[in-house]
Short mmCIF file of C-alpha atoms in Angstrom, two decimals:
data_model
loop_
_atom_site.label_atom_id
_atom_site.label_comp_id
_atom_site.label_asym_id
_atom_site.label_seq_id
_atom_site.Cartn_x
_atom_site.Cartn_y
_atom_site.Cartn_z
CA UNK A 1 0.00 -0.10 0.22
CA UNK A 2 2.52 2.45 0.80
CA UNK A 3 4.40 1.45 -2.47
CA UNK A 4 1.18 2.10 -4.55
CA UNK A 5 0.99 5.52 -2.59
CA UNK A 6 4.31 6.61 -3.26
CA UNK A 7 3.79 5.63 -6.81
CA UNK A 8 0.87 7.78 -7.06
CA UNK A 9 2.86 10.68 -5.47
CA UNK A 10 5.64 10.04 -8.17
CA UNK A 11 3.21 10.14 -11.10
CA UNK A 12 1.48 13.30 -10.08
CA UNK A 13 4.22 15.25 -8.54
CA UNK A 14 4.09 18.16 -10.55
CA UNK A 15 0.40 18.45 -9.84
CA UNK A 16 0.87 18.33 -6.20
CA UNK A 17 3.57 20.77 -5.90
CA UNK A 18 1.69 23.19 -8.10
CA UNK A 19 -1.72 22.44 -5.74
CA UNK A 20 0.51 22.92 -2.62
CA UNK A 21 1.70 26.05 -3.90
CA UNK A 22 -1.50 27.32 -4.89
CA UNK A 23 -2.84 26.59 -1.49
CA UNK A 24 -0.06 27.93 0.03
CA UNK A 25 -0.22 30.99 -1.69
CA UNK A 26 -3.85 31.23 -0.89
CA UNK A 27 -3.58 30.75 2.65
CA UNK A 28 -0.84 33.43 2.88
CA UNK A 29 -3.03 35.88 0.89
CA UNK A 30 -5.86 35.61 2.84
CA UNK A 31 -4.04 35.90 6.15
CA UNK A 32 -2.36 39.10 4.51
CA UNK A 33 -5.80 40.27 3.05
CA UNK A 34 -7.23 39.88 6.61
CA UNK A 35 -4.57 41.72 8.43
CA UNK A 36 -4.87 44.53 5.81
CA UNK A 37 -8.62 44.47 6.65
CA UNK A 38 -8.04 44.43 10.31
CA UNK A 39 -5.56 47.52 9.98
CA UNK A 40 -7.97 49.37 7.88
CA UNK A 41 -10.75 48.67 10.47
CA UNK A 42 -8.69 50.04 13.15
CA UNK A 43 -7.31 53.14 11.30
CA UNK A 44 -11.18 53.59 10.36
CA UNK A 45 -11.95 53.77 14.06
CA UNK A 46 -9.12 55.54 14.93
CA UNK A 47 -9.98 58.33 12.67
CA UNK A 48 -13.71 58.18 13.56
CA UNK A 49 -12.55 58.64 17.31
CA UNK A 50 -10.53 61.35 16.17
CA UNK A 51 -13.01 63.14 14.53
CA UNK A 52 -15.30 62.71 16.99
CA UNK A 53 -13.16 63.92 19.59
CA UNK A 54 -12.30 67.01 17.30
CA UNK A 55 -15.75 67.66 16.76
CA UNK A 56 -16.75 67.22 20.62
CA UNK A 57 -14.08 69.68 21.05
CA UNK A 58 -15.06 72.11 18.78
CA UNK A 59 -18.65 72.07 19.77
CA UNK A 60 -17.46 72.77 23.42
CA UNK A 61 -15.44 75.41 21.96
CA UNK A 62 -18.48 77.36 20.29
CA UNK A 63 -20.19 77.19 23.66
CA UNK A 64 -17.40 78.70 25.44
CA UNK A 65 -17.29 81.02 22.77
CA UNK A 66 -21.11 82.22 23.75
CA UNK A 67 -20.61 82.50 27.32
CA UNK A 68 -17.72 84.51 27.25
CA UNK A 69 -19.73 86.99 24.79
CA UNK A 70 -22.27 87.05 27.37
CA UNK A 71 -19.73 87.67 29.91
CA UNK A 72 -18.12 90.70 27.91
CA UNK A 73 -20.89 92.28 26.74
CA UNK A 74 -22.26 93.95 30.22
CA UNK A 75 -19.05 95.83 30.48
CA UNK A 76 -19.48 97.04 26.87
CA UNK A 77 -22.90 97.75 27.22
CA UNK A 78 -22.31 100.20 30.03
CA UNK A 79 -19.97 102.01 28.21
CA UNK A 80 -21.94 102.31 25.07
CA UNK A 81 -25.22 103.33 27.16
CA UNK A 82 -23.16 106.29 29.12
CA UNK A 83 -21.42 107.55 26.00
CA UNK A 84 -24.52 107.51 23.73
CA UNK A 85 -27.34 108.68 26.25
CA UNK A 86 -30.34 108.91 25.08
CA UNK A 87 -32.00 108.95 28.36
CA UNK A 88 -30.10 111.82 29.16
CA UNK A 89 -31.64 113.65 26.36
CA UNK A 90 -35.01 113.01 27.38
CA UNK A 91 -34.57 114.29 30.89
CA UNK A 92 -33.18 117.42 29.45
CA UNK A 93 -36.18 117.85 27.55
CA UNK A 94 -38.82 116.90 30.49
CA UNK A 95 -36.66 119.55 32.20
CA UNK A 96 -37.49 122.29 29.88
CA UNK A 97 -40.36 124.94 31.59
CA UNK A 98 -42.10 127.19 29.90
CA UNK A 99 -42.65 130.39 31.94
CA UNK A 100 -45.98 130.58 33.52
CA UNK A 101 -48.31 133.23 32.73
CA UNK A 102 -51.34 131.91 34.04
CA UNK A 103 -53.03 129.12 35.71
CA UNK A 104 -54.75 128.13 32.47
CA UNK A 105 -51.72 128.24 30.35
CA UNK A 106 -49.54 126.46 33.12
CA UNK A 107 -52.34 123.66 33.30
CA UNK A 108 -52.56 123.35 29.42
CA UNK A 109 -48.65 123.41 29.40
CA UNK A 110 -48.32 120.61 32.13
CA UNK A 111 -50.74 117.95 30.32
CA UNK A 112 -48.80 118.52 27.02
CA UNK A 113 -45.56 117.76 28.83
CA UNK A 114 -47.76 114.68 30.75
CA UNK A 115 -48.66 113.50 27.09
CA UNK A 116 -45.01 113.29 26.38
CA UNK A 117 -43.85 111.83 29.48
CA UNK A 118 -46.85 109.30 29.51
CA UNK A 119 -44.50 106.02 30.68
CA UNK A 120 -43.63 107.16 33.90
CA UNK A 121 -40.22 108.41 33.96
CA UNK A 122 -39.67 108.04 30.35
CA UNK A 123 -40.76 110.64 27.70
CA UNK A 124 -41.57 107.76 25.33
CA UNK A 125 -45.48 106.57 25.08
CA UNK A 126 -46.41 103.04 25.51
CA UNK A 127 -46.92 102.77 21.59
CA UNK A 128 -44.29 105.09 20.42
CA UNK A 129 -46.90 108.00 19.96
CA UNK A 130 -45.04 110.87 18.46
CA UNK A 131 -45.79 114.12 20.35
CA UNK A 132 -47.57 117.35 18.91
CA UNK A 133 -45.09 119.04 16.50
CA UNK A 134 -45.14 122.76 15.63
CA UNK A 135 -44.65 123.79 11.95
CA UNK A 136 -40.79 123.76 12.30
CA UNK A 137 -40.86 120.03 13.66
CA UNK A 138 -40.68 120.66 17.09
CA UNK A 139 -42.52 119.52 19.98
CA UNK A 140 -45.38 121.91 20.63
CA UNK A 141 -48.64 122.58 22.98
CA UNK A 142 -51.68 123.84 21.96
CA UNK A 143 -52.29 125.63 25.25
CA UNK A 144 -48.95 127.46 24.76
CA UNK A 145 -50.56 128.85 21.29
CA UNK A 146 -53.48 129.79 22.68
CA UNK A 147 -51.92 131.48 25.60
CA UNK A 148 -50.23 133.68 23.07
CA UNK A 149 -53.37 134.46 21.35
CA UNK A 150 -54.78 135.46 24.39
CA UNK A 151 -51.84 137.89 26.00
CA UNK A 152 -52.00 141.43 25.05
CA UNK A 153 -48.90 143.73 23.66
CA UNK A 154 -47.53 144.43 26.95
CA UNK A 155 -43.71 144.59 27.37
CA UNK A 156 -43.63 141.62 30.00
CA UNK A 157 -45.79 139.58 27.69
CA UNK A 158 -43.59 140.07 24.71
CA UNK A 159 -40.42 139.06 26.89
CA UNK A 160 -42.41 135.88 27.96
CA UNK A 161 -43.36 134.93 24.17
CA UNK A 162 -39.67 135.30 23.34
CA UNK A 163 -38.68 133.21 26.06
CA UNK A 164 -40.84 130.64 24.53
CA UNK A 165 -39.64 130.99 21.10
CA UNK A 166 -35.98 129.98 22.72
CA UNK A 167 -37.52 127.11 24.38
CA UNK A 168 -39.21 125.65 21.63
CA UNK A 169 -36.00 125.87 19.30
CA UNK A 170 -34.14 124.02 22.14
CA UNK A 171 -36.90 121.58 21.89
CA UNK A 172 -36.46 120.98 18.57
CA UNK A 173 -32.68 120.69 18.63
CA UNK A 174 -32.98 118.17 21.66
CA UNK A 175 -35.69 115.86 19.68
CA UNK A 176 -32.94 116.32 16.76
CA UNK A 177 -30.03 114.78 19.25
CA UNK A 178 -32.62 112.18 20.13
CA UNK A 179 -33.30 111.12 16.68
CA UNK A 180 -29.85 111.11 15.68
CA UNK A 181 -28.55 109.20 18.66
CA UNK A 182 -31.42 106.62 18.90
CA UNK A 183 -30.30 105.20 15.59
CA UNK A 184 -26.45 105.69 16.53
CA UNK A 185 -26.64 103.77 19.66
CA UNK A 186 -28.62 100.90 17.78
CA UNK A 187 -26.16 100.88 15.04
CA UNK A 188 -23.17 101.08 17.25
CA UNK A 189 -24.93 97.87 19.39
CA UNK A 190 -25.35 95.96 15.97
CA UNK A 191 -21.69 96.65 14.98
CA UNK A 192 -20.12 96.01 18.18
CA UNK A 193 -21.54 92.71 19.15
CA UNK A 194 -20.68 91.80 15.58
CA UNK A 195 -17.32 92.26 16.06
CA UNK A 196 -17.06 91.00 19.54
CA UNK A 197 -18.32 87.79 18.52
CA UNK A 198 -16.15 87.24 15.53
CA UNK A 199 -13.25 88.54 17.43
CA UNK A 200 -14.15 85.98 20.48
CA UNK A 201 -14.71 82.89 18.06
CA UNK A 202 -11.45 83.56 16.22
CA UNK A 203 -9.56 83.71 19.74
CA UNK A 204 -11.09 80.82 21.22
CA UNK A 205 -10.39 79.02 18.11
CA UNK A 206 -6.94 79.35 17.68
CA UNK A 207 -6.60 78.71 21.50
CA UNK A 208 -8.67 75.52 21.20
CA UNK A 209 -6.51 74.38 18.09
CA UNK A 210 -3.58 74.50 20.05
CA UNK A 211 -4.76 73.08 22.86
CA UNK A 212 -6.07 70.12 21.00
CA UNK A 213 -2.83 69.28 18.80
CA UNK A 214 -1.28 69.28 22.50
CA UNK A 215 -3.57 66.61 23.26
CA UNK A 216 -3.22 64.52 20.47
CA UNK A 217 0.55 64.66 21.03
CA UNK A 218 0.58 63.51 24.63
CA UNK A 219 -1.94 60.98 23.71
CA UNK A 220 -0.22 59.19 20.67
CA UNK A 221 3.04 57.96 20.07
CA UNK A 222 4.59 56.26 16.92
CA UNK A 223 3.93 57.78 13.90
CA UNK A 224 1.51 60.52 15.27
CA UNK A 225 4.57 61.95 17.02
CA UNK A 226 4.95 63.85 13.61
CA UNK A 227 2.44 66.55 14.74
CA UNK A 228 4.79 67.82 17.49
CA UNK A 229 6.87 69.18 14.69
CA UNK A 230 3.60 71.80 14.64
CA UNK A 231 4.16 72.84 18.32
CA UNK A 232 7.72 73.68 18.10
CA UNK A 233 6.62 76.17 20.96
CA UNK A 234 3.91 75.55 23.43
CA UNK A 235 0.89 77.75 24.28
CA UNK A 236 1.67 78.45 28.43
CA UNK A 237 -0.98 79.53 30.50
CA UNK A 238 0.35 82.76 30.59
CA UNK A 239 0.34 83.51 26.75
CA UNK A 240 -3.26 82.03 26.53
CA UNK A 241 -4.43 84.76 29.29
CA UNK A 242 -2.77 87.61 27.60
CA UNK A 243 -3.78 86.43 24.24
CA UNK A 244 -7.43 86.33 25.44
CA UNK A 245 -6.90 89.51 27.07
CA UNK A 246 -6.62 91.55 23.75
CA UNK A 247 -10.69 91.65 23.54
CA UNK A 248 -10.01 94.20 26.31
CA UNK A 249 -8.92 96.79 23.48
CA UNK A 250 -12.14 96.55 21.32
CA UNK A 251 -14.49 96.68 24.77
CA UNK A 252 -12.67 99.71 26.24
CA UNK A 253 -10.92 101.53 23.40
CA UNK A 254 -11.52 100.31 20.09
CA UNK A 255 -15.45 100.85 19.90
CA UNK A 256 -15.03 104.11 20.50
CA UNK A 257 -13.49 104.72 16.90
CA UNK A 258 -16.31 102.78 15.59
CA UNK A 259 -18.78 105.11 17.11
CA UNK A 260 -17.12 107.99 15.66
CA UNK A 261 -17.85 106.31 11.81
CA UNK A 262 -21.24 105.21 12.79
CA UNK A 263 -21.74 108.95 13.94
CA UNK A 264 -20.67 110.49 11.34
CA UNK A 265 -22.77 108.22 8.78
CA UNK A 266 -25.93 108.73 10.85
CA UNK A 267 -25.49 112.59 10.66
CA UNK A 268 -24.80 112.50 6.95
CA UNK A 269 -27.90 109.50 6.25
CA UNK A 270 -30.48 111.00 8.53
CA UNK A 271 -29.55 114.58 9.94
CA UNK A 272 -31.71 116.15 7.27
CA UNK A 273 -34.65 113.86 7.72
CA UNK A 274 -37.71 115.94 9.30
CA UNK A 275 -38.80 114.60 12.58
CA UNK A 276 -42.60 114.61 11.31
CA UNK A 277 -41.51 113.15 7.71
CA UNK A 278 -43.59 109.46 7.81
CA UNK A 279 -41.63 106.46 6.10
CA UNK A 280 -42.49 103.03 5.42
CA UNK A 281 -40.97 99.88 6.69
CA UNK A 282 -39.02 99.64 3.57
CA UNK A 283 -37.82 103.03 3.36
CA UNK A 284 -36.70 102.44 6.97
CA UNK A 285 -34.88 99.50 5.64
CA UNK A 286 -33.33 101.71 2.78
CA UNK A 287 -32.19 103.94 5.48
CA UNK A 288 -30.22 101.49 7.35
CA UNK A 289 -28.65 100.41 4.08
CA UNK A 290 -27.58 104.10 3.20
CA UNK A 291 -25.93 104.01 6.86
CA UNK A 292 -24.14 100.76 6.31
CA UNK A 293 -22.91 101.97 2.99
CA UNK A 294 -21.36 105.28 4.37
CA UNK A 295 -19.57 103.28 7.36
CA UNK A 296 -18.27 101.13 4.68
CA UNK A 297 -17.41 104.39 2.51
CA UNK A 298 -15.59 105.78 5.62
CA UNK A 299 -13.05 102.75 5.42
CA UNK A 300 -14.32 100.64 8.38
CA UNK A 301 -13.12 97.48 6.83
CA UNK A 302 -9.34 98.86 6.54
CA UNK A 303 -9.68 100.36 10.13
CA UNK A 304 -10.75 96.97 11.77
CA UNK A 305 -7.26 95.82 12.84
CA UNK A 306 -6.73 99.30 14.87
CA UNK A 307 -10.32 98.85 16.28
CA UNK A 308 -10.02 95.29 17.20
CA UNK A 309 -6.29 95.21 18.50
CA UNK A 310 -3.68 97.57 20.03
CA UNK A 311 -1.46 98.45 17.19
CA UNK A 312 1.69 100.74 17.35
CA UNK A 313 3.59 101.73 20.30
CA UNK A 314 1.16 104.51 21.66
CA UNK A 315 -1.79 101.98 21.69
CA UNK A 316 0.15 99.30 23.05
CA UNK A 317 1.84 101.39 25.73
CA UNK A 318 -1.98 102.41 26.97
CA UNK A 319 -2.89 98.84 26.78
CA UNK A 320 -0.35 97.59 28.98
CA UNK A 321 -0.38 100.60 31.31
CA UNK A 322 -4.20 100.25 31.68
CA UNK A 323 -3.85 96.34 32.56
CA UNK A 324 -0.49 96.89 34.58
CA UNK A 325 1.10 94.66 32.39
CA UNK A 326 4.96 94.14 31.33
CA UNK A 327 5.96 94.37 27.76
CA UNK A 328 9.08 91.79 28.46
CA UNK A 329 6.05 89.16 29.98
CA UNK A 330 3.30 89.82 27.42
CA UNK A 331 5.33 89.95 24.20
CA UNK A 332 6.95 86.09 24.23
CA UNK A 333 7.50 84.89 21.15
CA UNK A 334 4.47 82.56 20.95
CA UNK A 335 2.33 85.75 21.84
CA UNK A 336 3.67 87.70 19.08
CA UNK A 337 3.19 84.95 16.43
CA UNK A 338 -0.51 84.65 17.86
CA UNK A 339 -0.93 88.36 17.34
CA UNK A 340 0.25 88.24 13.86
CA UNK A 341 -1.80 85.37 12.91
CA UNK A 342 -4.81 87.12 14.41
CA UNK A 343 -4.27 90.34 12.88
CA UNK A 344 -3.83 88.19 9.17
CA UNK A 345 -7.17 86.98 9.98
CA UNK A 346 -8.69 90.65 10.72
CA UNK A 347 -7.30 91.89 7.50
CA UNK A 348 -8.27 88.60 5.33
CA UNK A 349 -11.38 88.91 3.19
CA UNK A 350 -13.12 86.18 4.72
CA UNK A 351 -12.93 88.20 7.99
CA UNK A 352 -14.69 90.99 6.05
CA UNK A 353 -17.65 88.82 4.72
CA UNK A 354 -18.33 87.21 7.77
CA UNK A 355 -18.46 90.62 9.00
CA UNK A 356 -20.95 91.87 6.43
CA UNK A 357 -22.79 88.98 6.79
CA UNK A 358 -23.10 89.45 10.47
CA UNK A 359 -24.34 93.29 10.16
CA UNK A 360 -27.04 92.05 7.48
CA UNK A 361 -28.30 89.58 9.67
CA UNK A 362 -28.84 91.63 12.67
CA UNK A 363 -29.94 94.54 10.56
CA UNK A 364 -32.48 91.98 9.30
CA UNK A 365 -33.56 91.13 12.58
CA UNK A 366 -33.88 94.45 13.70
CA UNK A 367 -36.31 95.73 10.95
CA UNK A 368 -38.50 92.38 11.50
CA UNK A 369 -38.78 93.84 15.36
CA UNK A 370 -39.77 97.40 13.87
CA UNK A 371 -42.05 96.00 12.00
CA UNK A 372 -44.48 95.68 14.92
CA UNK A 373 -44.49 99.34 14.94
CA UNK A 374 -46.36 99.89 11.49
CA UNK A 375 -49.89 99.19 11.50
CA UNK A 376 -51.32 96.75 8.92
CA UNK A 377 -51.98 98.00 5.61
CA UNK A 378 -55.51 98.49 4.58
CA UNK A 379 -56.61 95.61 2.37
CA UNK A 380 -57.26 96.33 -1.43
CA UNK A 381 -60.81 96.67 -2.21
CA UNK A 382 -62.65 93.62 -3.72
CA UNK A 383 -63.94 94.77 -7.45
CA UNK A 384 -67.57 94.91 -7.71
CA UNK A 385 -67.93 92.78 -11.16
CA UNK A 386 -65.23 91.38 -13.30
CA UNK A 387 -64.58 93.23 -16.64
CA UNK A 388 -66.90 92.33 -19.63
CA UNK A 389 -65.70 90.19 -22.06
CA UNK A 390 -64.83 91.43 -25.53
CA UNK A 391 -67.01 89.54 -28.02
CA UNK A 392 -66.50 89.90 -31.55
CA UNK A 393 -68.80 92.30 -33.12
CA UNK A 394 -69.42 94.29 -29.33
CA UNK A 395 -67.70 97.15 -28.67
CA UNK A 396 -64.59 97.03 -26.33
CA UNK A 397 -65.03 98.12 -22.45
CA UNK A 398 -64.47 101.92 -21.55
CA UNK A 399 -60.62 102.80 -21.07
CA UNK A 400 -61.78 104.79 -17.69
CA UNK A 401 -63.60 101.19 -16.55
CA UNK A 402 -60.26 99.31 -17.41
CA UNK A 403 -58.17 101.44 -15.48
CA UNK A 404 -60.45 101.63 -12.24
CA UNK A 405 -60.51 98.01 -12.66
CA UNK A 406 -56.58 97.79 -12.54
CA UNK A 407 -56.94 100.22 -9.41
CA UNK A 408 -58.65 97.84 -7.64
CA UNK A 409 -56.49 94.92 -8.25
CA UNK A 410 -52.95 97.14 -7.76
CA UNK A 411 -50.92 96.72 -4.42
CA UNK A 412 -52.54 98.40 -1.67
CA UNK A 413 -49.96 101.69 -0.60
CA UNK A 414 -47.76 101.10 2.04
CA UNK A 415 -48.61 101.88 6.05
CA UNK A 416 -46.18 105.01 6.93
CA UNK A 417 -45.19 106.05 10.22
CA UNK A 418 -43.67 109.28 11.66
CA UNK A 419 -40.12 109.20 12.58
CA UNK A 420 -40.88 110.44 16.24
CA UNK A 421 -42.94 107.33 16.67
CA UNK A 422 -40.16 105.01 15.79
CA UNK A 423 -37.67 106.39 18.06
CA UNK A 424 -38.66 104.91 20.98
CA UNK A 425 -38.47 101.49 19.39
CA UNK A 426 -35.30 102.01 17.82
CA UNK A 427 -33.74 102.96 21.35
CA UNK A 428 -35.11 100.32 23.12
CA UNK A 429 -33.62 97.52 20.43
CA UNK A 430 -30.38 99.08 21.40
CA UNK A 431 -30.91 97.91 24.83
CA UNK A 432 -32.24 94.75 23.53
CA UNK A 433 -29.20 93.98 21.34
CA UNK A 434 -26.77 94.51 24.32
CA UNK A 435 -28.71 93.60 27.31
CA UNK A 436 -31.59 91.27 26.22
CA UNK A 437 -31.94 88.36 28.40
CA UNK A 438 -32.36 85.94 26.45
CA UNK A 439 -30.22 87.84 24.12
CA UNK A 440 -31.60 86.73 20.47
CA UNK A 441 -29.46 88.78 18.64
CA UNK A 442 -26.71 87.35 19.96
CA UNK A 443 -28.11 83.77 19.71
CA UNK A 444 -28.42 84.87 16.17
CA UNK A 445 -25.55 86.17 15.08
CA UNK A 446 -23.44 83.35 17.10
CA UNK A 447 -25.30 80.15 15.39
CA UNK A 448 -24.76 82.14 11.69
CA UNK A 449 -23.21 79.61 9.19
CA UNK A 450 -20.57 82.22 8.27
CA UNK A 451 -19.46 82.58 11.90
CA UNK A 452 -19.50 78.69 12.42
CA UNK A 453 -17.26 78.06 9.07
CA UNK A 454 -14.85 80.84 10.13
CA UNK A 455 -14.31 79.11 13.03
CA UNK A 456 -14.07 75.74 11.67
CA UNK A 457 -11.29 77.14 9.48
CA UNK A 458 -9.31 78.80 12.02
CA UNK A 459 -9.48 75.64 14.57
CA UNK A 460 -8.76 73.23 11.63
CA UNK A 461 -5.81 75.24 10.73
CA UNK A 462 -2.43 74.27 10.79
CA UNK A 463 0.58 75.80 12.17
CA UNK A 464 -1.65 77.77 14.57
CA UNK A 465 1.56 78.75 17.10
CA UNK A 466 4.44 77.22 15.26
#
């Protein structure tokens, strides 16, 4: 039997060798393929875990940005409301007293002032009603006019009338200031909240990127140590604190330069707008657009680095002195690189585009809030009967009837509101933008796709601190 088996092997030696080679090759290939699949699965799981880790860190970073902005806004708000103090003008307006000539005239004047100050200690009425105005556009009262007409031509009465005219002119000037400052303060709130939001997102994204790379280097070994080349200089806690403190400059100094640009644009665009002018919601939006365009023409985008960062020896010295810092300890090589990188980001086209989108987003939300101040337009009248059809052999309808029918189907005129009636709501929206709880404006601009995209681009950029 052994001889027969050996003979079989001898006869089929070549076939057996080929079969054994093929079987061995298949086995080895299978082991190799299985090993590669295992490696690919491990690499995929590792990559997925890394993506989940960076996504989780990024989401946490965005939440930190929102809380940081909320903690910084009160300080900015206090300065804006103090510098552009509309309430002070209202108090000054209420403090103006017309000289008393008689009991009747004083009672009438008091009634007129009470109409202006119907909301307790606020000159605005609840529904934003406009106070009566004289023919020059300034606040006036019927009691004063009646008292003047009833008075005689005695020298004392003439002096009182002259004093009253001076008071009227003063009131008109105060109302003009209220108009300008109401628009100015609200727009300062829009611009400053947008800039502060983007600045904080960029800062925390840069710091978060550095922290993430350090965690990766500390966790992985082997091939992943190649990441360490990107972190030739680590971000120390002191450098991180000094870098995040840069927002102090905008909150305490830079926003004032922004205020000057907005004040000039507001005076240029609505300075000649009469207080008794009636505007529609669409025209109000056009006014805001004209102010935005004027601000851009004044070079806001080019001035952004100086507004957001302390640049130049004088500004740096002021920044260090105000915060009791020493230049040798602040301007380390890592801090200087971070400062150069954030300046490059601010000067980039992407930053300008995101800033413009934030302004448009908040302005749209502001106009939606102001829509409540405009009454609903009167619906178009329903036509009594349709136009008679033109049949061959019959005369065509009269042209006047066609025009009237077209007017019946035309769009109704827009509702218009006197500018004075809009001032209280505009001023209150400035408060809401800076101090709202919950702050829907801040939530809106922080959740915008443009801000999120810029933060993601900074967070995933290479060579953040090296």
